[in-house]
mmCIF file of C-alpha atoms in Angstrom:
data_model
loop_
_atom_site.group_PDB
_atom_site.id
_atom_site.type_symbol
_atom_site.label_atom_id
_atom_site.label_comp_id
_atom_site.label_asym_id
_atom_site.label_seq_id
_atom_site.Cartn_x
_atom_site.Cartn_y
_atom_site.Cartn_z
ATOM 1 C CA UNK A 13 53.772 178.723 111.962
ATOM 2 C CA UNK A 14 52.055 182.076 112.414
ATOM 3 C CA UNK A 15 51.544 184.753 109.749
ATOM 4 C CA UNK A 16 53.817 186.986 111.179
ATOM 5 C CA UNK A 17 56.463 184.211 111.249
ATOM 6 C CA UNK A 18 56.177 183.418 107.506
ATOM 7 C CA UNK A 19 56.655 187.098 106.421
ATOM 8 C CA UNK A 20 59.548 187.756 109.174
ATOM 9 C CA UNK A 21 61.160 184.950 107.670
ATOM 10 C CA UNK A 22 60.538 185.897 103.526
ATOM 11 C CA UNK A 23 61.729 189.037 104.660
ATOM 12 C CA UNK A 24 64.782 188.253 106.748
ATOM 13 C CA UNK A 25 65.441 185.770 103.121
ATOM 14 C CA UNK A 26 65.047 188.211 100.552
ATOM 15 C CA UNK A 27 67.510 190.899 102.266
ATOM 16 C CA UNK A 28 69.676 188.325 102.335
ATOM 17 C CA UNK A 29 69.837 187.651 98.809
ATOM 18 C CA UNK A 30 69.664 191.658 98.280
ATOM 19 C CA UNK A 31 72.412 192.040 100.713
ATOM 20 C CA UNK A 32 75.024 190.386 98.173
ATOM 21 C CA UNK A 33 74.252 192.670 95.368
ATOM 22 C CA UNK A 34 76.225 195.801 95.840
ATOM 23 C CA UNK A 35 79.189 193.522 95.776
ATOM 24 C CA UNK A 36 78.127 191.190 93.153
ATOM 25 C CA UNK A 37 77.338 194.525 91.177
ATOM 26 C CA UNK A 38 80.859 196.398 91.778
ATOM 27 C CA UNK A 39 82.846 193.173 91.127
ATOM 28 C CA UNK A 40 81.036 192.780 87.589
ATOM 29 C CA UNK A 41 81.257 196.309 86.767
ATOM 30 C CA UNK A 42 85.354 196.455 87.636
ATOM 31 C CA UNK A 43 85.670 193.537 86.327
ATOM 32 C CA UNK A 44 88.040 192.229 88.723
ATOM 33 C CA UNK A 45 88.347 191.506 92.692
ATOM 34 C CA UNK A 46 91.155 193.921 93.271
ATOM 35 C CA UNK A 47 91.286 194.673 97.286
ATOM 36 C CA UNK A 48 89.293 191.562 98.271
ATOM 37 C CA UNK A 49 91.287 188.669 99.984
ATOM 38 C CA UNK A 50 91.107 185.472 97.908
ATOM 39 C CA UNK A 51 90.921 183.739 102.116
ATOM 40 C CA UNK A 52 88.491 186.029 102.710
ATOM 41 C CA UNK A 53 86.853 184.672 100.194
ATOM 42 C CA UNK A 54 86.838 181.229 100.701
ATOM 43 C CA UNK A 55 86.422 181.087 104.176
ATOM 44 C CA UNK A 56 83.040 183.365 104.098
ATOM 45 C CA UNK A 57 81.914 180.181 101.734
ATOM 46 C CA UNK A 58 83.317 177.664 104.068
ATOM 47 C CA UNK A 59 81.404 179.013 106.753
ATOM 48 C CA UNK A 60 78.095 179.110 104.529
ATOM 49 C CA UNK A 61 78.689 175.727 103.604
ATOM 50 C CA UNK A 62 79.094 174.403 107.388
ATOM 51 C CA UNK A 63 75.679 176.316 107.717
ATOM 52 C CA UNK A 64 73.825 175.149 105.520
ATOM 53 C CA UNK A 65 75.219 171.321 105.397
ATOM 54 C CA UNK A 66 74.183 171.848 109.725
ATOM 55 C CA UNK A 67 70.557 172.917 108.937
ATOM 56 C CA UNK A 68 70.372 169.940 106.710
ATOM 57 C CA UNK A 69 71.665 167.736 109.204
ATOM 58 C CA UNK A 70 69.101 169.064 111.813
ATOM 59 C CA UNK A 71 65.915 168.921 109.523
ATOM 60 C CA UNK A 72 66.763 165.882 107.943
ATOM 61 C CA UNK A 73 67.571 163.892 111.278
ATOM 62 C CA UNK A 74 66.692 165.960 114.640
ATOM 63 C CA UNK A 75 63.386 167.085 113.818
ATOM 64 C CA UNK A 76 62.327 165.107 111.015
ATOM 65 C CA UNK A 77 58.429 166.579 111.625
ATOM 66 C CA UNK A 78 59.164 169.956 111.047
ATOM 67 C CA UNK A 79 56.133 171.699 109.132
ATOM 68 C CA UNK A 80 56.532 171.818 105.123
ATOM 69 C CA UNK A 81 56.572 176.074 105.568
ATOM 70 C CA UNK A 82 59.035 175.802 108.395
ATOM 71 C CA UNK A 83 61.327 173.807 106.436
ATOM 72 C CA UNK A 84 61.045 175.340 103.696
ATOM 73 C CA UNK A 85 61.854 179.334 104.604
ATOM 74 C CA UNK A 86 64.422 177.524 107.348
ATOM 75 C CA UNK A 87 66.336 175.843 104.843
ATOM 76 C CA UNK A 88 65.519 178.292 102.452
ATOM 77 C CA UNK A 89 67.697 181.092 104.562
ATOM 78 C CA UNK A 90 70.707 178.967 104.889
ATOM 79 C CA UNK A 91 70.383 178.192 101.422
ATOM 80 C CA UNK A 92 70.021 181.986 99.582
ATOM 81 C CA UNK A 93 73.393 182.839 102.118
ATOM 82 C CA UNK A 94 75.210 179.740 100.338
ATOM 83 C CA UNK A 95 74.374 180.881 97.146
ATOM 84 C CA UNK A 96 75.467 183.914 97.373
ATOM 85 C CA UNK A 97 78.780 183.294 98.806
ATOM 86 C CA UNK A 98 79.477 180.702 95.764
ATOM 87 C CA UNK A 99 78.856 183.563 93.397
ATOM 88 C CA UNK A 100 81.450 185.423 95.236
ATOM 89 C CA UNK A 101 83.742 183.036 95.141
ATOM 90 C CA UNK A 102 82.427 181.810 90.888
ATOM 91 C CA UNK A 103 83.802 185.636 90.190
ATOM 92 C CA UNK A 104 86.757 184.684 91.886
ATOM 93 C CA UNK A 105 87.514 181.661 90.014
ATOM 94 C CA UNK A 106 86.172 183.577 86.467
ATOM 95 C CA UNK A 107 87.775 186.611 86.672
ATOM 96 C CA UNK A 108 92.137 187.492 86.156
ATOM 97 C CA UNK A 109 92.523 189.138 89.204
ATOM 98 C CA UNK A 110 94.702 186.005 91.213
ATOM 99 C CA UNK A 111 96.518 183.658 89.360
ATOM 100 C CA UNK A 112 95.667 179.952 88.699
ATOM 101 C CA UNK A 113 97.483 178.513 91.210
ATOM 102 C CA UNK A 114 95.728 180.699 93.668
ATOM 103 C CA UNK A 115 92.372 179.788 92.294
ATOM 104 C CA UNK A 116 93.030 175.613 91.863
ATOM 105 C CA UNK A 117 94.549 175.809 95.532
ATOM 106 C CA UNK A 118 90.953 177.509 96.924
ATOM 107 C CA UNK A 119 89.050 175.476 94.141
ATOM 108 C CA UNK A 120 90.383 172.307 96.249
ATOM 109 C CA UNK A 121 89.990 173.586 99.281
ATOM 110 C CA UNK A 122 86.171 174.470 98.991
ATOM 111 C CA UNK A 123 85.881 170.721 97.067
ATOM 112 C CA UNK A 124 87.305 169.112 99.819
ATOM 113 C CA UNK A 125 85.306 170.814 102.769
ATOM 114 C CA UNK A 126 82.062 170.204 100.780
ATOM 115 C CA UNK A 127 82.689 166.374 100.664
ATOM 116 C CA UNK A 128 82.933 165.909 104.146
ATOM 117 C CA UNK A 129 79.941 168.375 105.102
ATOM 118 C CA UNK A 130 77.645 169.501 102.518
ATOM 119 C CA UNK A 131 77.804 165.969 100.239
ATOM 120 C CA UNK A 132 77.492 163.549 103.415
ATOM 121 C CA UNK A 133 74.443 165.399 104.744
ATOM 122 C CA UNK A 134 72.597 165.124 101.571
ATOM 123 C CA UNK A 135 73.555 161.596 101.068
ATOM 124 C CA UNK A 136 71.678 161.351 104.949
ATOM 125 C CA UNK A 137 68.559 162.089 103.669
ATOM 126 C CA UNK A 138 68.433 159.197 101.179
ATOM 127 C CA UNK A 139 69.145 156.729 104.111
ATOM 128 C CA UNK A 140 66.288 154.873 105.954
ATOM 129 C CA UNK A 141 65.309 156.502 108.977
ATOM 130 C CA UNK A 142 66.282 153.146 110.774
ATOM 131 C CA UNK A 143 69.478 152.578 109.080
ATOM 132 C CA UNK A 144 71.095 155.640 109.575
ATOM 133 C CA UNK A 145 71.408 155.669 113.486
ATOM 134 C CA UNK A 146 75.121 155.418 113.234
ATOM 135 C CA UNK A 147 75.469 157.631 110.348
ATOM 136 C CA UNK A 148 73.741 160.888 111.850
ATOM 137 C CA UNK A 149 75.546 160.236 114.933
ATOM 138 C CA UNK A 150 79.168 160.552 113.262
ATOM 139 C CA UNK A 151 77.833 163.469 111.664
ATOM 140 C CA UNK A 152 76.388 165.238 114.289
ATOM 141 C CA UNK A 153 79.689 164.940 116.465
ATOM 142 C CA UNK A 154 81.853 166.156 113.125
ATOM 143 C CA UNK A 155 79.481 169.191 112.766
ATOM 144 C CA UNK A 156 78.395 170.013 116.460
ATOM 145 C CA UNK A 157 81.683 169.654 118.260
ATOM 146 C CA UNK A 158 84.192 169.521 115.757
ATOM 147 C CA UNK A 159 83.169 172.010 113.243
ATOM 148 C CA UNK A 160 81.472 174.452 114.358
ATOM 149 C CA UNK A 161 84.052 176.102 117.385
ATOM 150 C CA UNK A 162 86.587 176.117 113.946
ATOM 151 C CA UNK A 163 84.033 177.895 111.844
ATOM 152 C CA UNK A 164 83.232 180.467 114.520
ATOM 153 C CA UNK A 165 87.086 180.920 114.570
ATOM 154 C CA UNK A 166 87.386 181.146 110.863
ATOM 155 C CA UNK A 167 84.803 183.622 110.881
ATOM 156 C CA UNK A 168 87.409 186.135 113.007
ATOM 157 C CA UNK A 169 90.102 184.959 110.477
ATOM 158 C CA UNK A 170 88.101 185.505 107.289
ATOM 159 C CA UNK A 171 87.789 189.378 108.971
ATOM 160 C CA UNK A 172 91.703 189.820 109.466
ATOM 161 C CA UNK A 173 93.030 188.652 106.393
ATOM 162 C CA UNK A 174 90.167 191.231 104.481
ATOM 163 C CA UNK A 175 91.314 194.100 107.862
ATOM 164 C CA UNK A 176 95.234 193.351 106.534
ATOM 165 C CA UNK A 177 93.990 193.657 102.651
ATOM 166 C CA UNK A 178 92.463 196.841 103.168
ATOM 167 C CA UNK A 179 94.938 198.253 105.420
ATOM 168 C CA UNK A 180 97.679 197.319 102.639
ATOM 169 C CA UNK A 181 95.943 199.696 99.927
ATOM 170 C CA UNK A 182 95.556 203.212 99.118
ATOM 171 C CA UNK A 183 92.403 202.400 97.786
ATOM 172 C CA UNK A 184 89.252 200.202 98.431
ATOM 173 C CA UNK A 185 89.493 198.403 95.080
ATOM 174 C CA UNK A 186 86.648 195.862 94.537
ATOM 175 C CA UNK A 187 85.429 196.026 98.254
ATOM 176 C CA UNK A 188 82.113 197.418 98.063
ATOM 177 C CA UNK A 189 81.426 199.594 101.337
ATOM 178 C CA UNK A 190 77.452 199.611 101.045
ATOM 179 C CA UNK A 191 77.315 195.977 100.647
ATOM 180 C CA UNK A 192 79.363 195.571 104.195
ATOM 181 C CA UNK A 193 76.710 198.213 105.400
ATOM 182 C CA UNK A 194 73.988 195.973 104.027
ATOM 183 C CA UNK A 195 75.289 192.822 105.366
ATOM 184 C CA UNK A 196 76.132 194.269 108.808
ATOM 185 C CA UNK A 197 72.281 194.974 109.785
ATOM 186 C CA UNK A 198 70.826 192.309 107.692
ATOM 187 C CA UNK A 199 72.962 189.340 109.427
ATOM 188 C CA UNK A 200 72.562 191.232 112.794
ATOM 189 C CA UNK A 201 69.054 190.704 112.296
ATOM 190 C CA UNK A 202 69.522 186.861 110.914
ATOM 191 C CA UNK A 203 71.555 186.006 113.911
ATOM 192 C CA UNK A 204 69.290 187.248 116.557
ATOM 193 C CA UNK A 205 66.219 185.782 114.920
ATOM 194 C CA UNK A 206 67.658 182.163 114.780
ATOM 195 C CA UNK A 207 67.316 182.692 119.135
ATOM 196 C CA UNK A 208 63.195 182.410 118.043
ATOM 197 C CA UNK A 209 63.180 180.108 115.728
ATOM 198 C CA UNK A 210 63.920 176.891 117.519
ATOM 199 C CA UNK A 211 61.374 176.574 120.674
ATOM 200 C CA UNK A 212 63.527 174.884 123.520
ATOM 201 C CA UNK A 213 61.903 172.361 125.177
ATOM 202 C CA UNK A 214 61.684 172.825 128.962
ATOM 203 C CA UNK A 215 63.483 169.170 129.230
ATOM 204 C CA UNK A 216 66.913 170.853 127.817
ATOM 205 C CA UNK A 217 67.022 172.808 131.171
ATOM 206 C CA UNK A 218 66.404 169.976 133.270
ATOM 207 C CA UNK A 219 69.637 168.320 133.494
ATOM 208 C CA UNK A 220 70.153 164.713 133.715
ATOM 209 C CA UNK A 221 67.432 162.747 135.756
ATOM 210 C CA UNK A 222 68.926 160.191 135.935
ATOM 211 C CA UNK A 223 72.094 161.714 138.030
ATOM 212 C CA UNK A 224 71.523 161.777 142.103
ATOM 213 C CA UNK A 225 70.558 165.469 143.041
ATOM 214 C CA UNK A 226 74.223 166.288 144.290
ATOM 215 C CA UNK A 227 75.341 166.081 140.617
ATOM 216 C CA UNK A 228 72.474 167.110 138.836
ATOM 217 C CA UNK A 229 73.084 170.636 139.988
ATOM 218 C CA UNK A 230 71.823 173.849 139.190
ATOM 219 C CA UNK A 231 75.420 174.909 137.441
ATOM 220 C CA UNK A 232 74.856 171.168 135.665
ATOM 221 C CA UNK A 233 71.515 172.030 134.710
ATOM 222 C CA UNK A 234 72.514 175.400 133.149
ATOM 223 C CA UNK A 235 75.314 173.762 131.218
ATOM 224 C CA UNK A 236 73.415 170.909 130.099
ATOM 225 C CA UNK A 237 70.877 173.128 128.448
ATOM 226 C CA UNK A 238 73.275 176.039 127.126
ATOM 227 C CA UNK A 239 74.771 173.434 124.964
ATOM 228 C CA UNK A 240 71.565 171.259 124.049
ATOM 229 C CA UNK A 241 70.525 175.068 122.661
ATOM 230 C CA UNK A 242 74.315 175.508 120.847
ATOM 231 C CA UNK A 243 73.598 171.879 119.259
ATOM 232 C CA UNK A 244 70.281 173.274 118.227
ATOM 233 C CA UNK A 245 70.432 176.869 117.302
ATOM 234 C CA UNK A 246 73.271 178.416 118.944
ATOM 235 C CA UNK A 247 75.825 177.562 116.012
ATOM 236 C CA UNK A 248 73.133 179.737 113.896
ATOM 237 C CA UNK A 249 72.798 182.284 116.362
ATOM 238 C CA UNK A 250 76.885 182.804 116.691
ATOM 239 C CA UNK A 251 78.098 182.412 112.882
ATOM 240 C CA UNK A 252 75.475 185.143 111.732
ATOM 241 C CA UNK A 253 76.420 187.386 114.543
ATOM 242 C CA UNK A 254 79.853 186.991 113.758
ATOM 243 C CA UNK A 255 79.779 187.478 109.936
ATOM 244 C CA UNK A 256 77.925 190.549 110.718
ATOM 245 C CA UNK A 257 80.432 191.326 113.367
ATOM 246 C CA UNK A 258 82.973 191.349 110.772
ATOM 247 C CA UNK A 259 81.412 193.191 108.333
ATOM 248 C CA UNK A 260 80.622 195.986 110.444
ATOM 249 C CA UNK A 261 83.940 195.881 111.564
ATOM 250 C CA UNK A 262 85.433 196.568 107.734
ATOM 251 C CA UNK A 263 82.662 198.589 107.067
ATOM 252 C CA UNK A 264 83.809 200.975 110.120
ATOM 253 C CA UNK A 265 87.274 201.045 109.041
ATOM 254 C CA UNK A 266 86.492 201.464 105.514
ATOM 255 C CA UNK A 267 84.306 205.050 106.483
ATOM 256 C CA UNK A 268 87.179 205.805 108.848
ATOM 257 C CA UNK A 269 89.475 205.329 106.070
ATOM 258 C CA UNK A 270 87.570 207.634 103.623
ATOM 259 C CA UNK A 271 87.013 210.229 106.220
ATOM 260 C CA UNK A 272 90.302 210.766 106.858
ATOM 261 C CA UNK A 273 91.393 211.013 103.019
ATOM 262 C CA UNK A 274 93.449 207.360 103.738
ATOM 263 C CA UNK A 275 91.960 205.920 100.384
ATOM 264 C CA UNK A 276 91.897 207.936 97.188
ATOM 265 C CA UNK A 277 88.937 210.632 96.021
ATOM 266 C CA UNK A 278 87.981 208.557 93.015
ATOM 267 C CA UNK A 279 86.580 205.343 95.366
ATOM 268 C CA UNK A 280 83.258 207.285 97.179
ATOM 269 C CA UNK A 281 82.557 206.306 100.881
ATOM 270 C CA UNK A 282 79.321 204.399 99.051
ATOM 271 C CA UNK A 283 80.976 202.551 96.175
ATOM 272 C CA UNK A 284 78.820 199.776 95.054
#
């Protein structure tokens, strides 16, 4: 990896981690989570978790050779986003805004999602290489094509339920409007640089050889490779851009909102 590729991707890292503490800070200094949708939550750290468990999968088993550094800041950005999320969610389960129901219910759910992604993709890279044939291929087809067109859907859902929160109040509450700001151009940035960060080989865009010519067409060829580069990068690419898709989105309707005197004078346009 080149210089400039090792301090693009420290970079791109560290305002992720940065890009959670406006929120992190306003929650802890309210001391509640007033104004932020328990789903919206959850399903922001479902999503990280799919992420994260994916890049795993991909290091662990499709490109086993990756270099240390590559790994490392790879994995590494996947991993900061996780964490982050988890906090969110550790404040949720910590502080008396919901109930306990509400927070053993979401508790659960988040339990139950990371057994069947996060745990099983660890529990990969303990397997011998030549054992786990079988294994990786299971897991590939849960995450590739069963996952991921959900999580890119949840993604949309995690931004209505937090649109219909907002919309319901006359104020912001917990929802910190610089850290949507934040996340909005960091994760735009994220998304975009995941396109670079995976080299396609020319053989993706090939099609299949072994098909006669009148089936291996052009239109075959171009589908063949689009989703060889969705199995390898373009889940990254999408959840990123759609996470900062929806925060954008909030963050536009929360400035709209504050403009227009819809949410009280005592919660500023740059709260947290």
């Amino acid at each position: 990896m080149s210089p400039l590729g090792i301090i693009g991707r420290l970079v791109l890292t560290l305002l992720s981690i940065a890009s959670f503490a406006p929120q992190i800070r306003l929650i802890r200094d309210r001391g509640d989570l007033a104004g932020i949708s328990p789903s919206y939550i959850l399903y922001n750290l479902l999503i990280a978790t799919f992420l994260f468990a994916t890049a795993l999968h991909i290091v662990t088993s499709m490109v086993p050779d990756l270099p240390p550094t590559e790994y490392f800041f790879d994995i590494g950005q996947f991993a900061v986003v996780w964490v982050g999320q988890l906090a969110l969610f550790y404040l949720f389960l910590t502080l008396p805004t919901y109930t306990a129901a509400q927070k053993r219910r979401l508790a659960a759910s988040f339990v139950s999602f990371t057994a069947i992604t996060l745990a099983p993709t660890i529990f990969e890279a303990f397997i011998p290489k030549e054992d786990r044939i079988w294994w990786t291929a299971g897991l590939a087809y849960l995450l590739f094509f069963l996952l991921a067109p959900i999580m890119q859907l949840l993604g949309l859902v995690a931004l209505h339920v937090q649109v219909r929160e907002t919309k319901s109040r006359t104020t912001l509450g917990a929802l910190s409007v610089g850290g949507l700001y934040a996340q909005t151009l960091v994760f735009t940035l994220v998304g975009a640089s995941m396109v670079f960060r995976v080299k396609m080989l020319p053989e993706y865009w090939d099609g299949n050889p072994s098909l006669p010519p009148e089936r291996n067409t052009p239109l075959a060829k171009l589908w063949m490779g689009i989703v060889g580069w969705y199995e390898m990068v373009g889940w990254a690419t999408l959840d990123n851009l759609i996470f900062a898709f929806a925060q954008g989105s909030l963050w536009w309707i929360a400035r709209r909102r504050s403009v227009s005197g819809e949410i009280g004078e005592r919660d500023p346009l740059l709260e947290g």
